[in-house]
Coordinates of C-alpha atoms in Angstrom, one line a residue:
M28 CA 59.7 302.8 52.9
L29 CA 59.3 302.7 49.1
G30 CA 60.9 306.1 48.7
F31 CA 64.4 304.7 48.2
F32 CA 63.4 302.5 45.1
S33 CA 65.5 303.0 42.1
K34 CA 64.2 303.0 38.5
Q35 CA 64.5 299.2 38.5
P36 CA 62.5 297.1 38.9
V37 CA 59.6 298.5 36.9
H38 CA 56.9 296.7 38.9
P39 CA 53.8 298.9 39.6
L40 CA 54.4 298.6 43.3
A41 CA 57.9 300.0 42.9
D42 CA 56.3 303.5 42.2
P43 CA 55.3 305.1 45.6
K44 CA 52.3 306.9 44.1
E45 CA 51.1 303.8 42.2
A46 CA 51.6 301.6 45.3
K47 CA 49.5 304.0 47.4
I48 CA 46.6 303.7 45.0
I49 CA 46.9 299.9 44.7
L50 CA 47.0 299.4 48.5
G51 CA 44.1 301.9 49.0
E52 CA 41.9 299.9 46.6
I53 CA 42.6 296.7 48.5
V54 CA 41.6 298.3 51.8
T55 CA 38.2 299.5 50.4
R56 CA 37.2 296.5 48.3
E57 CA 34.8 293.8 49.5
P58 CA 36.6 290.9 51.2
L59 CA 36.8 288.3 48.4
L60 CA 38.0 290.7 45.8
A61 CA 40.4 292.4 48.2
V62 CA 42.0 289.1 49.1
E63 CA 42.2 288.1 45.4
D64 CA 43.9 291.4 44.6
A65 CA 46.4 291.1 47.4
S66 CA 47.2 287.5 46.4
A67 CA 47.8 288.5 42.8
W68 CA 50.2 291.3 43.9
L69 CA 52.1 288.9 46.3
E70 CA 52.5 286.5 43.4
S71 CA 53.8 289.2 41.1
V72 CA 56.3 290.5 43.6
A73 CA 57.6 287.0 44.2
A74 CA 58.1 286.5 40.5
D75 CA 59.9 289.8 39.9
T76 CA 63.7 289.3 40.3
G77 CA 64.5 293.0 40.4
F78 CA 63.5 293.7 44.0
K79 CA 66.1 293.9 46.8
P80 CA 65.4 291.8 49.9
L81 CA 64.2 294.7 52.0
Q82 CA 62.0 295.9 49.2
R83 CA 60.3 292.5 49.0
L84 CA 59.7 292.3 52.7
D85 CA 58.4 295.9 52.8
L86 CA 55.9 295.2 50.1
A87 CA 54.7 291.9 51.7
L88 CA 54.3 293.8 55.0
R89 CA 52.3 296.6 53.3
L90 CA 50.1 294.2 51.4
D91 CA 49.5 292.3 54.6
E92 CA 48.5 295.5 56.4
A93 CA 46.2 296.5 53.6
A94 CA 44.4 293.2 53.3
V95 CA 44.4 291.9 56.9
A96 CA 40.9 293.2 57.9
Q97 CA 39.3 291.9 54.7
A98 CA 41.1 288.5 55.0
R99 CA 39.7 288.1 58.5
R100 CA 36.2 289.1 57.3
L101 CA 36.5 286.5 54.6
A102 CA 37.2 283.8 57.2
R103 CA 34.4 285.2 59.4
D104 CA 31.9 284.9 56.6
Y105 CA 33.1 281.5 55.3
P106 CA 31.0 279.3 57.8
S107 CA 27.8 280.7 56.4
L108 CA 28.6 279.1 53.0
S109 CA 29.1 275.6 54.3
D110 CA 25.4 274.8 53.9
Q111 CA 25.0 276.6 50.6
S112 CA 26.7 276.5 47.2
R113 CA 29.5 273.9 47.1
A114 CA 31.2 275.8 44.3
M115 CA 31.1 279.1 46.1
E116 CA 32.3 277.5 49.3
S117 CA 35.3 275.9 47.5
R118 CA 36.2 279.1 45.8
Q119 CA 36.1 281.1 49.0
W120 CA 38.1 278.5 50.8
G121 CA 40.8 278.4 48.1
I122 CA 41.1 282.1 47.9
G123 CA 41.1 282.6 51.7
R124 CA 43.7 279.8 52.4
G125 CA 45.7 280.6 49.3
Y126 CA 46.2 284.2 50.4
W127 CA 47.7 283.3 53.7
Q128 CA 50.0 280.7 52.1
L129 CA 51.3 283.3 49.7
L130 CA 52.0 285.6 52.6
I131 CA 53.7 282.8 54.5
N132 CA 55.9 282.1 51.4
A133 CA 56.9 285.8 51.2
Y134 CA 57.9 285.9 54.8
L135 CA 59.8 282.6 54.7
D136 CA 61.5 283.8 51.5
S137 CA 62.8 286.9 53.4
L138 CA 64.1 284.8 56.2
A139 CA 65.8 282.4 53.8
R140 CA 67.5 285.3 52.0
L141 CA 68.8 286.7 55.3
K142 CA 70.0 283.3 56.4
A143 CA 71.8 282.7 53.1
G144 CA 73.7 286.0 53.4
E145 CA 72.2 287.4 50.2
K146 CA 73.5 290.8 49.2
D147 CA 71.7 293.6 50.9
A148 CA 69.6 291.0 53.0
E149 CA 71.1 292.3 56.3
A150 CA 68.8 295.3 55.9
I151 CA 66.0 293.0 56.9
R152 CA 67.4 292.4 60.4
P153 CA 65.8 295.4 62.1
Q154 CA 62.4 294.1 60.9
L155 CA 62.8 290.7 62.4
G156 CA 60.4 291.3 65.3
V157 CA 57.5 292.2 63.2
L158 CA 58.5 289.6 60.6
Y159 CA 58.4 286.8 63.1
G160 CA 55.1 288.0 64.6
R161 CA 53.4 288.4 61.2
L162 CA 54.7 285.1 60.0
I163 CA 53.2 283.2 63.0
G164 CA 50.0 285.2 62.6
A165 CA 49.8 284.1 58.9
L166 CA 50.5 280.5 59.8
A167 CA 47.8 280.7 62.5
A168 CA 45.3 282.1 59.9
R169 CA 46.1 279.3 57.4
L170 CA 45.7 276.7 60.2
K171 CA 42.2 278.0 60.8
W172 CA 41.3 277.6 57.1
D173 CA 42.7 274.1 57.2
Q174 CA 40.6 273.3 60.3
F175 CA 37.5 274.6 58.5
R176 CA 38.0 271.5 56.3
Y177 CA 39.4 269.5 59.2
G178 CA 42.9 269.2 57.9
P179 CA 45.2 267.7 57.1
V180 CA 47.9 269.8 58.8
D181 CA 51.3 269.2 57.2
P182 CA 54.1 268.4 59.7
E183 CA 56.0 271.2 58.0
F184 CA 53.6 273.6 59.5
W185 CA 54.8 272.7 63.0
L186 CA 58.4 273.1 61.9
N187 CA 57.7 276.5 60.5
V188 CA 55.7 277.9 63.4
G189 CA 58.0 276.3 66.0
G190 CA 61.1 277.3 64.2
T191 CA 59.9 280.9 64.0
Y192 CA 59.3 281.0 67.7
L193 CA 62.7 279.5 68.5
A194 CA 64.4 282.0 66.2
A195 CA 62.7 284.8 68.1
F196 CA 63.7 283.1 71.4
D197 CA 67.3 282.8 70.4
G198 CA 67.3 286.5 69.3
K199 CA 65.7 287.5 72.6
L200 CA 62.7 288.9 70.7
D201 CA 60.1 286.4 71.9
R202 CA 58.8 288.5 74.8
K203 CA 59.4 291.9 73.4
P204 CA 56.2 293.9 73.1
L205 CA 55.2 294.7 69.5
Q206 CA 52.2 296.0 67.6
L207 CA 51.7 293.8 64.6
Y208 CA 49.1 296.0 62.8
A209 CA 48.1 299.6 63.1
G210 CA 45.5 300.0 65.8
A211 CA 46.0 296.5 67.1
P212 CA 46.8 295.8 70.8
E213 CA 50.4 295.0 71.8
T214 CA 51.4 291.4 71.7
T215 CA 54.5 289.2 71.8
I216 CA 55.9 286.5 69.5
E217 CA 55.6 284.1 72.4
A218 CA 51.9 285.0 72.8
E219 CA 51.2 284.5 69.1
Y220 CA 52.9 281.1 69.2
L221 CA 51.0 280.1 72.3
K222 CA 47.8 281.1 70.7
V223 CA 48.5 278.6 67.9
L224 CA 49.3 275.9 70.4
V225 CA 46.1 276.4 72.4
F226 CA 44.0 276.6 69.2
Q227 CA 45.3 273.2 68.1
A228 CA 45.0 271.6 71.5
T229 CA 41.3 272.5 71.6
S230 CA 40.3 269.7 69.2
M231 CA 38.7 271.7 66.4
D232 CA 37.9 268.4 64.7
K233 CA 34.8 268.2 66.9
L234 CA 33.4 271.6 66.0
K235 CA 31.5 273.0 63.1
P236 CA 33.1 275.8 61.0
L237 CA 31.1 278.6 62.8
Q238 CA 32.1 277.1 66.1
I239 CA 35.8 277.1 65.0
E240 CA 35.5 280.8 64.2
I241 CA 34.0 281.5 67.6
A242 CA 36.6 279.3 69.3
E243 CA 39.5 281.1 67.7
H244 CA 38.3 284.4 69.2
L245 CA 37.7 282.8 72.6
V246 CA 41.2 281.4 72.6
A247 CA 42.5 284.9 72.0
H248 CA 40.3 286.3 74.8
F249 CA 41.4 283.7 77.4
L250 CA 45.0 283.6 76.3
P251 CA 46.3 285.7 79.2
H252 CA 45.3 282.8 81.5
F253 CA 47.9 280.6 79.7
S254 CA 51.6 280.7 80.0
L255 CA 54.4 279.0 78.0
I256 CA 57.1 277.6 80.3
R257 CA 60.3 275.5 79.9
E258 CA 60.0 273.6 83.2
L259 CA 58.2 270.4 83.8
R260 CA 55.6 271.1 86.6
P261 CA 52.8 269.0 88.1
E262 CA 50.2 271.3 86.7
N263 CA 51.4 270.9 83.1
V264 CA 48.8 269.5 80.7
Y265 CA 50.3 269.9 77.3
W266 CA 53.8 269.8 75.8
V267 CA 55.3 270.6 72.5
D268 CA 58.8 270.4 71.1
A269 CA 59.1 273.5 68.9
A270 CA 61.9 272.0 66.9
K271 CA 59.9 268.9 65.8
P272 CA 57.2 268.5 63.2
V273 CA 54.5 267.5 65.7
P274 CA 51.6 269.3 67.2
P275 CA 51.1 270.0 71.0
T276 CA 50.3 266.8 72.9
R277 CA 48.6 265.8 76.1
L278 CA 51.1 265.0 78.8
A279 CA 50.2 261.3 79.2
K280 CA 53.9 260.4 79.6
L281 CA 57.1 262.4 79.8
P282 CA 58.5 263.5 76.5
E283 CA 62.2 263.3 75.6
V284 CA 63.9 266.2 77.3
S285 CA 65.4 268.8 75.0
P286 CA 66.1 272.6 75.2
T287 CA 63.3 273.2 72.7
L288 CA 60.6 271.6 74.9
R289 CA 57.8 273.8 76.1
F290 CA 54.7 273.2 78.4
F291 CA 51.4 274.9 78.9
N292 CA 48.1 274.3 80.7
G293 CA 44.6 275.8 80.8
T294 CA 43.8 275.4 84.5
Q295 CA 43.4 279.1 85.2
A296 CA 41.7 279.6 81.9
L297 CA 39.2 276.9 82.8
E298 CA 38.0 278.9 85.8
A299 CA 37.5 282.0 83.6
V300 CA 35.6 279.9 80.9
N301 CA 33.2 278.5 83.5
E302 CA 32.6 282.0 85.0
T303 CA 31.9 283.4 81.5
A304 CA 29.5 280.6 80.7
E305 CA 27.6 281.2 83.9
Q306 CA 27.4 284.9 83.2
I307 CA 26.2 284.3 79.6
T308 CA 23.6 281.7 80.8
K309 CA 22.3 284.2 83.3
D310 CA 22.3 287.3 81.1
R311 CA 21.5 285.5 77.8
R312 CA 24.1 287.7 76.0
V313 CA 27.8 287.7 75.4
P314 CA 29.7 290.3 77.6
P315 CA 30.7 293.4 75.6
N316 CA 34.4 292.9 76.6
I317 CA 34.6 289.6 74.6
N318 CA 35.4 290.4 71.0
L319 CA 34.2 287.5 68.8
G320 CA 34.6 289.4 65.5
A321 CA 30.8 289.5 65.0
Q322 CA 27.6 289.4 67.1
Y323 CA 26.6 285.9 68.2
D324 CA 23.7 284.9 70.5
A325 CA 24.2 283.0 73.7
D326 CA 23.1 279.7 72.2
A327 CA 25.9 279.8 69.6
V328 CA 28.6 280.7 72.1
L329 CA 27.7 278.5 75.1
P330 CA 28.4 275.1 73.4
V331 CA 31.8 276.4 72.3
L332 CA 32.6 277.5 75.9
G333 CA 31.6 274.0 77.0
H334 CA 34.0 272.5 74.5
L335 CA 36.9 274.7 75.6
A336 CA 36.2 273.7 79.2
M337 CA 36.3 270.1 78.3
Y338 CA 39.7 270.2 76.5
W339 CA 41.4 272.7 78.8
A340 CA 40.6 270.6 81.9
P341 CA 43.5 268.9 83.6
K342 CA 42.1 265.5 82.8
P343 CA 41.2 264.7 79.1
P344 CA 37.6 263.8 78.2
M345 CA 36.9 260.2 79.0
R346 CA 35.0 257.8 76.8
N347 CA 31.7 256.6 78.4
T348 CA 32.3 253.0 77.1
N349 CA 35.3 251.0 76.1
R350 CA 36.1 250.8 72.4
R351 CA 37.0 247.5 70.6
R352 CA 39.6 247.7 67.9
L353 CA 38.8 246.0 64.5
A354 CA 39.1 246.6 60.8
S355 CA 36.1 245.6 58.8
P356 CA 34.0 247.1 55.9
L357 CA 31.2 249.5 56.6
K358 CA 28.4 250.6 54.3
V359 CA 27.5 254.3 54.7
V360 CA 24.6 256.4 53.3
N361 CA 24.4 260.1 54.0
G362 CA 21.8 262.8 54.5
M363 CA 18.2 262.7 55.6
T364 CA 16.8 262.0 52.0
G365 CA 19.4 259.3 51.3
V366 CA 18.9 257.6 54.6
H367 CA 15.1 257.6 54.3
R368 CA 15.4 256.2 50.8
R369 CA 17.7 253.5 51.8
L370 CA 15.6 252.4 54.8
S371 CA 12.5 252.5 52.7
G372 CA 14.0 250.0 50.3
Y373 CA 14.1 252.2 47.3
G374 CA 16.8 252.0 44.7
S375 CA 19.5 249.4 44.1
E376 CA 21.7 247.8 46.7
T377 CA 24.6 250.1 45.8
E378 CA 22.7 253.4 45.1
G379 CA 24.1 256.2 47.3
V380 CA 26.2 253.7 49.3
E381 CA 29.8 254.4 50.2
S382 CA 32.3 251.9 51.5
W383 CA 34.3 252.8 54.6
I384 CA 36.5 250.8 57.1
V385 CA 35.5 250.5 60.7
D386 CA 38.5 251.2 63.1
D387 CA 36.8 250.7 66.4
V388 CA 33.3 250.3 67.9
S389 CA 31.7 250.9 71.3
L390 CA 28.2 251.0 72.7
G391 CA 27.9 254.7 71.8
G392 CA 29.4 254.8 68.3
L393 CA 32.3 253.9 66.1
G394 CA 35.4 255.3 64.5
A395 CA 36.1 254.8 60.8
H396 CA 38.3 255.9 58.0
A397 CA 37.5 256.4 54.3
T398 CA 39.2 257.1 51.0
L399 CA 37.0 259.6 49.2
S400 CA 37.7 262.1 46.5
R401 CA 34.4 264.0 46.8
T402 CA 33.2 264.8 50.4
G403 CA 30.9 267.8 50.0
W404 CA 28.4 266.3 52.4
L405 CA 30.9 265.1 55.1
R406 CA 30.9 267.5 58.0
I407 CA 30.4 267.7 61.8
G408 CA 26.7 267.1 62.5
A409 CA 25.9 265.2 59.3
L410 CA 23.3 262.4 59.5
V411 CA 24.3 259.0 58.3
A412 CA 23.0 255.4 58.2
V413 CA 25.7 252.7 58.6
Q414 CA 25.6 249.0 58.2
P415 CA 28.6 246.9 59.5
D416 CA 29.9 244.0 57.5
G417 CA 27.6 241.0 57.9
G418 CA 24.8 243.0 59.4
D419 CA 21.3 243.0 58.1
N420 CA 20.0 246.2 59.8
W421 CA 21.1 249.8 59.5
L422 CA 22.1 252.1 62.4
I423 CA 21.5 255.8 62.4
G424 CA 24.3 258.1 63.6
V425 CA 25.7 261.6 63.5
V426 CA 29.2 262.6 62.6
R427 CA 30.9 264.0 65.7
R428 CA 34.5 264.0 64.8
Y429 CA 36.1 264.6 61.4
V430 CA 39.8 264.8 60.4
R431 CA 41.4 264.9 57.0
T432 CA 44.5 262.7 57.2
G433 CA 45.4 263.1 53.6
A434 CA 44.3 264.5 50.3
N435 CA 41.5 261.9 50.0
N436 CA 41.8 260.2 53.3
H437 CA 39.5 260.9 56.2
S438 CA 39.1 259.8 59.8
I439 CA 35.5 260.0 61.1
G440 CA 33.9 259.5 64.5
I441 CA 30.1 258.6 64.5
E442 CA 27.8 258.7 67.5
T443 CA 25.1 256.1 67.2
I444 CA 21.6 257.6 67.9
S445 CA 19.4 254.7 66.9
K446 CA 20.0 250.9 66.5
A447 CA 16.5 250.1 65.1
P448 CA 15.4 253.0 62.9
R449 CA 12.3 252.9 60.7
A450 CA 11.6 255.0 57.7
V451 CA 7.9 256.2 57.6
L452 CA 5.8 258.5 55.5
A453 CA 3.9 260.6 57.9
D454 CA 0.7 262.7 57.5
A455 CA 1.6 266.1 59.1
G456 CA -1.7 268.1 59.0
G457 CA -2.4 266.9 55.5
L458 CA 1.2 267.1 54.2
L459 CA 3.1 263.9 53.6
T460 CA 6.5 264.1 55.3
E461 CA 9.4 261.7 55.1
A462 CA 10.5 260.9 58.7
L463 CA 12.7 258.5 60.6
L464 CA 11.4 256.8 63.7
L465 CA 14.4 256.4 66.0
D466 CA 12.7 254.7 69.0
V467 CA 10.1 252.0 69.4
P468 CA 6.8 253.8 70.2
E469 CA 5.1 253.1 73.6
V470 CA 1.8 254.8 74.4
G471 CA 2.2 257.5 77.0
E472 CA 6.0 257.6 76.5
Y473 CA 8.2 259.7 74.3
A474 CA 9.9 258.6 71.0
R475 CA 12.4 260.5 68.9
M476 CA 11.9 261.2 65.3
A477 CA 14.1 262.8 62.6
L478 CA 12.5 265.0 60.0
P479 CA 13.8 267.1 57.1
H480 CA 14.9 270.6 58.0
N481 CA 12.1 273.1 58.4
T482 CA 9.3 270.5 58.3
L483 CA 8.7 270.2 62.1
E484 CA 5.6 272.3 63.1
E485 CA 4.7 273.0 66.6
G486 CA 1.3 271.5 67.6
V487 CA 1.0 269.4 64.4
A488 CA 0.8 265.7 65.1
L489 CA 2.4 263.1 62.9
L490 CA 0.2 260.1 61.8
F491 CA 1.8 257.1 60.2
K492 CA 1.6 253.3 60.0
V493 CA 4.5 251.1 61.1
D494 CA 4.4 247.3 61.6
E495 CA 0.7 247.3 60.6
K496 CA -0.1 249.6 63.5
N497 CA -1.3 253.2 63.3
A498 CA 0.7 255.7 65.3
R499 CA -0.2 259.3 66.4
L500 CA 2.7 261.3 67.8
H501 CA 2.7 264.9 69.0
P502 CA 5.9 267.0 68.8
R503 CA 7.5 268.3 72.0
E504 CA 11.0 269.8 72.3
T505 CA 13.7 269.7 69.6
V506 CA 16.8 267.7 70.8
A507 CA 19.2 268.1 67.8
T508 CA 19.5 269.8 64.4
G509 CA 21.8 269.3 61.5
P510 CA 22.4 270.5 57.9
D511 CA 19.3 268.8 56.5
F512 CA 17.4 267.4 59.5
V513 CA 15.9 268.1 62.9
I514 CA 15.4 265.5 65.7
A515 CA 12.6 266.1 68.2
N516 CA 10.9 264.2 71.1
F517 CA 7.3 263.2 70.3
F518 CA 4.7 262.1 72.8
V519 CA 3.1 258.8 71.7
Q520 CA -0.7 259.4 71.9
S521 CA -1.7 256.1 70.2
Y522 CA 0.0 253.1 68.7
S523 CA -2.3 250.2 67.8

């Protein structure tokens, strides 16, 4: 499509031969560099005023085509960085998310030029189907990057994705089959929009980055079991108003009726999810017809399937206990090392302590919000010690829900796992190991202990003193793991 370019503009991509070389290099480069290159070219095209509207769109589409596989690999590889270098993780997140934002900007710019009646913009119209589909796909990809860091998701996102779907609906393009990329299976704009809605409705704020990556592929796999409808039916579970800046919502009460209202449910998908989970449990492998973008073992996939089943069920997950609303200060210490140091009484009263605000409490945990500028440690599965205002003891908990509600604002859900923890220094076969005793030991019973990651050894007993008593505990099964800790059941052989 670049063959009709005139001598102006003099941008490198305006030359067909040069463009072929540039696009070919993007295809073959490793993911991070390929996405960086594609981003730079998207920025340069946007800044060049010499391109006609169709030329701009054509270059965006071709850069998208060249970089899409590498951009997806970049997202696939990102979760492995979450427990490694913070600087590397931040760089990859910025490049990955930034690329899709630049692509979104390019596609929205083309639509704006067409809507404004800009000269020569009518030439874009025959490309509207693929433009709408690619735009929703780019928005979906950016949403995943946002969810990798648990938001926030700007209300404008829902206006853009919903508005794109409605434009396709009005133009009778929403259910027209199209192939978005070479070699990709056929899809529809409605299916791409529905995929975004189901992804958002699956509560990614309770999953780790790797689980979010797996969940996205599972949503695509089970998508044929979902349908987007305009009618209010008894089986409806979720609703969304595509013209409003709000995400899909559980149908707890009837929304305001409007022609842009849509409904969907996962009842049929739920049955398929359960059948798949049973098959994986039996075979201990993921069926070859499920494309997850990479190879994952059964133990990585099964918890995600369980999560999907929970949030696609007709009835939402219920709390085990009632929550009591309040607003009071909360002291927080993070990480296995920090928690052990705090409970051992080392350091000053403020060392390593953050101040949050409790929103609600229950027997099983608490919800809180925090204003923090640096949150490198905060993630699903992180170990924390918390002390409510006025309390004199620390509780041990694990972060189970995390949502960024603003640039430095965070909403956190914590499951309490111990209300009377003790920090001990244990002898593990001659090696001194920092450990947290989570239960009161009783001879002949089991007690949970938290240890630093990679320090739990099978068959190696822990010997330590607590409350002037000598304890000897033998490790049994592991019950939980996190970024820097492992929790296991221990058999209490002696405690006297």
